[in-house]
mmCIF file of C-alpha atoms in Angstrom:
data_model
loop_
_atom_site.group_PDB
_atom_site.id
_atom_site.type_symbol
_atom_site.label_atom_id
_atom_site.label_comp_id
_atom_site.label_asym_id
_atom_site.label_seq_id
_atom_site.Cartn_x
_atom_site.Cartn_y
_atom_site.Cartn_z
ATOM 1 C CA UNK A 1 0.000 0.000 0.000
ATOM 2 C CA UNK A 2 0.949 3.602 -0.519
ATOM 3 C CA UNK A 3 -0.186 5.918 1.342
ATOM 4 C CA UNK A 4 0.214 9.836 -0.234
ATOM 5 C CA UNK A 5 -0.012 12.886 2.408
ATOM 6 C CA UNK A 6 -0.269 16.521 -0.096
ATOM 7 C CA UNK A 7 0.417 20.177 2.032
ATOM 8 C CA UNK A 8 0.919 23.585 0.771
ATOM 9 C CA UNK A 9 -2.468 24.574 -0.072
ATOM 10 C CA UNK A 10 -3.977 28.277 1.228
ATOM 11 C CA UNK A 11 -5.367 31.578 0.180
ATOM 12 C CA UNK A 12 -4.090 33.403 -2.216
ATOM 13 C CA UNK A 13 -4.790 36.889 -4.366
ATOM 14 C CA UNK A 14 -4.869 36.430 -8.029
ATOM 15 C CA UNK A 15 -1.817 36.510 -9.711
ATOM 16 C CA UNK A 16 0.086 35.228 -6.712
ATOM 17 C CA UNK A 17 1.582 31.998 -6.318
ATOM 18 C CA UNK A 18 2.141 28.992 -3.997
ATOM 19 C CA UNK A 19 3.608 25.183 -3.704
ATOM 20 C CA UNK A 20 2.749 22.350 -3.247
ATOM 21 C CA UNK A 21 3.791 19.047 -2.045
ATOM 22 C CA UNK A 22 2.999 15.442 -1.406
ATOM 23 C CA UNK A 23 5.042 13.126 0.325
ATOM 24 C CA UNK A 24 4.631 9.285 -0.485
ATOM 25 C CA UNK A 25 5.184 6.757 2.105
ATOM 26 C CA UNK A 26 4.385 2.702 2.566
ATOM 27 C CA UNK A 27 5.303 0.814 -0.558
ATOM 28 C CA UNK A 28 5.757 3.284 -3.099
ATOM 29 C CA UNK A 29 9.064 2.183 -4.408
ATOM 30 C CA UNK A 30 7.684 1.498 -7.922
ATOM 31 C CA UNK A 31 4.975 4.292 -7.998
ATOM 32 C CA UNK A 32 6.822 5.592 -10.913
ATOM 33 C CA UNK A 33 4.349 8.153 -12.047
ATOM 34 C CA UNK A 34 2.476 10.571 -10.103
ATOM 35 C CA UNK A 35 0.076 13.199 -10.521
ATOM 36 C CA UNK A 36 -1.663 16.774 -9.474
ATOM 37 C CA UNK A 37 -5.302 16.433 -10.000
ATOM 38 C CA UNK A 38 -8.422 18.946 -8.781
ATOM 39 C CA UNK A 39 -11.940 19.087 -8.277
ATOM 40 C CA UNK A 40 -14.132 22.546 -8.285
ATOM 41 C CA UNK A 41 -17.333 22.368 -6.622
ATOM 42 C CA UNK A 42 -19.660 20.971 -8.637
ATOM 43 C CA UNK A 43 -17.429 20.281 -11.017
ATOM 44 C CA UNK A 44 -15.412 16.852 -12.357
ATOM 45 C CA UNK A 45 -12.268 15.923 -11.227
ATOM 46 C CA UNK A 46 -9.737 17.340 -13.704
ATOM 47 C CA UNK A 47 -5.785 16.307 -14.166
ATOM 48 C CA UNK A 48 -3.645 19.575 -13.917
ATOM 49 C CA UNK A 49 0.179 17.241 -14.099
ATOM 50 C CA UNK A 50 1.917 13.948 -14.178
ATOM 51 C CA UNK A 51 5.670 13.242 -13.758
ATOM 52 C CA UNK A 52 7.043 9.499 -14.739
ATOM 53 C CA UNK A 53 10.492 8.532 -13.082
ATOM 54 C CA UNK A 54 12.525 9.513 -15.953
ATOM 55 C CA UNK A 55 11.419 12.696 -16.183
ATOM 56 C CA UNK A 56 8.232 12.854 -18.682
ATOM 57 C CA UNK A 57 6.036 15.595 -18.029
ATOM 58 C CA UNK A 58 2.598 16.145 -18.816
ATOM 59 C CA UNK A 59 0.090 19.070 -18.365
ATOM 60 C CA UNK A 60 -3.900 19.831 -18.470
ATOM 61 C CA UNK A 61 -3.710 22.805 -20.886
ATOM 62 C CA UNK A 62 -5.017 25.384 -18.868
ATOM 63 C CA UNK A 63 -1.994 25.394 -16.349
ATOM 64 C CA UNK A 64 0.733 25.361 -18.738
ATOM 65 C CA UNK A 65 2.924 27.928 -18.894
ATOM 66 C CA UNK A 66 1.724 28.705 -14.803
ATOM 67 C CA UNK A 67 2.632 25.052 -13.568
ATOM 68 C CA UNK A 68 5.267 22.642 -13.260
ATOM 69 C CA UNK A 69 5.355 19.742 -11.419
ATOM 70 C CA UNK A 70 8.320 17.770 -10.130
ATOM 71 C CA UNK A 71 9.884 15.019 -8.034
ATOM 72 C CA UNK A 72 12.669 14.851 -6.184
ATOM 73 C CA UNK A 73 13.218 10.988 -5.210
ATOM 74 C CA UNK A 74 15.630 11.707 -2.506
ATOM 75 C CA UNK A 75 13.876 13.908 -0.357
ATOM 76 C CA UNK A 76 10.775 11.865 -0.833
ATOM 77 C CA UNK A 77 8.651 14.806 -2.613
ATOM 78 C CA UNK A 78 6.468 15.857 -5.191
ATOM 79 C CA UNK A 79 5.736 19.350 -5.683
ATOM 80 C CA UNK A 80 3.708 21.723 -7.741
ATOM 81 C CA UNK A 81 4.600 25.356 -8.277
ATOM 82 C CA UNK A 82 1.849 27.203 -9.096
ATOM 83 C CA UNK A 83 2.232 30.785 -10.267
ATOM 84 C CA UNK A 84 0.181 33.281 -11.676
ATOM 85 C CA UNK A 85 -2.840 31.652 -10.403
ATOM 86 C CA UNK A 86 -6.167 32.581 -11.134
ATOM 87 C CA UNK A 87 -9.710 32.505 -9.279
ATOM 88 C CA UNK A 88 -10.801 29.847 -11.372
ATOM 89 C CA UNK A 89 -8.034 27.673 -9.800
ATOM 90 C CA UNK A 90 -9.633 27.501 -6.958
ATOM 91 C CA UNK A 91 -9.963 23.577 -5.937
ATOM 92 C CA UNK A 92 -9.360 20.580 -3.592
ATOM 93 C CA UNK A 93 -5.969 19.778 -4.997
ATOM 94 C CA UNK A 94 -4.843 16.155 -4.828
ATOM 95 C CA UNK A 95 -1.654 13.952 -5.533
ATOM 96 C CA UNK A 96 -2.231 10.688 -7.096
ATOM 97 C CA UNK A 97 0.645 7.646 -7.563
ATOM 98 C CA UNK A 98 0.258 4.498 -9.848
ATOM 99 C CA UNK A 99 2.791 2.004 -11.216
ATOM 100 C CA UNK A 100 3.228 2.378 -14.960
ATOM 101 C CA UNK A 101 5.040 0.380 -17.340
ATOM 102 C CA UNK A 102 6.569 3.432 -19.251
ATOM 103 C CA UNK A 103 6.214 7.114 -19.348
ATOM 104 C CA UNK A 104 3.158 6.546 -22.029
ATOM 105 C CA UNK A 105 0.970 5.327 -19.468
ATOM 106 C CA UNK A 106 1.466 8.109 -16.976
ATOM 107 C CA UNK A 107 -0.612 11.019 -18.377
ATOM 108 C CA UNK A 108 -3.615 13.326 -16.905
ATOM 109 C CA UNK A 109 -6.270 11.104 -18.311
ATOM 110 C CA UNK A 110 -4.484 7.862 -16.587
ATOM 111 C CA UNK A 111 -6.159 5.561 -14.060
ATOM 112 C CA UNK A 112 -4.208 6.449 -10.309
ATOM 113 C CA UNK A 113 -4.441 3.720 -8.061
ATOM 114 C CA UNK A 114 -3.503 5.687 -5.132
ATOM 115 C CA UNK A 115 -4.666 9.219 -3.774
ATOM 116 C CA UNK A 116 -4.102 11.808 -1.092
ATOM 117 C CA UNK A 117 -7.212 13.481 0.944
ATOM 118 C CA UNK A 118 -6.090 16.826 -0.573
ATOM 119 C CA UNK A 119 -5.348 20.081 0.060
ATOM 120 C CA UNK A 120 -7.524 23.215 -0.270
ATOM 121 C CA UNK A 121 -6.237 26.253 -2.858
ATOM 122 C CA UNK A 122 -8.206 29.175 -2.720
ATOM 123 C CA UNK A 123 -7.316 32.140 -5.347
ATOM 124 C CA UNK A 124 -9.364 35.473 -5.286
ATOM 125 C CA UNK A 125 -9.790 37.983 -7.385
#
């Protein structure tokens, strides 16, 4: 089992930024690709990022250019800097971990096996 913990979430002004992070413990030796996902109220879950273990990035459209997400293996972390965030970003962030063969698999619209409770980002205008 892996068990994902994500921090860093807040209140922020539009235009503003913040980070955050998810730390992976348990078994997560082979989660080789991880995610940022978020839900709006009343509104899907959408991917925002994914990271595979060599590297391979992938981002929801809307965040690119604002977002970049990244792992650091020895310090046990996954982060995502947000900048230039809007009020429409506004969301329950989460960090999702899955075991992919290759970095094909391990894109926003993936299947994640594993998930955090989340953490609340809250941009206003």
């Amino acid at each position: 089992q892996v068990q994902l913990v994500e921090s860093g979430g807040g209140s922020v002004q539009a235009g503003g930024s913040l980070r955050l992070a998810c730390a992976p413990s348990g078994d997560y030796s082979t989660t080789v690709c991880m995610g940022w996902f978020r839900q709006a109220p009343g509104k899907e879950r959408e991917g925002v990022a994914t990271i595979y273990d060599d590297g391979t990035t992938s981002y929801a459209d809307f965040v690119k250019g604002r977002f970049t997400i990244s792992r650091d293996r020895a310090k046990n972390t996954l982060s995502l800097d947000m900048s230039n965030l809007k009020p429409e970003d506004t969301a329950m962030y989460y960090c999702a971990a899955d075991h992919k063969p290759r970095s094909g698999y391990c894109y926003i619209g993936a299947n994640f096996g594993y998930w955090g409770p989340g953490t609340q980002v809250n941009v206003s205008a």
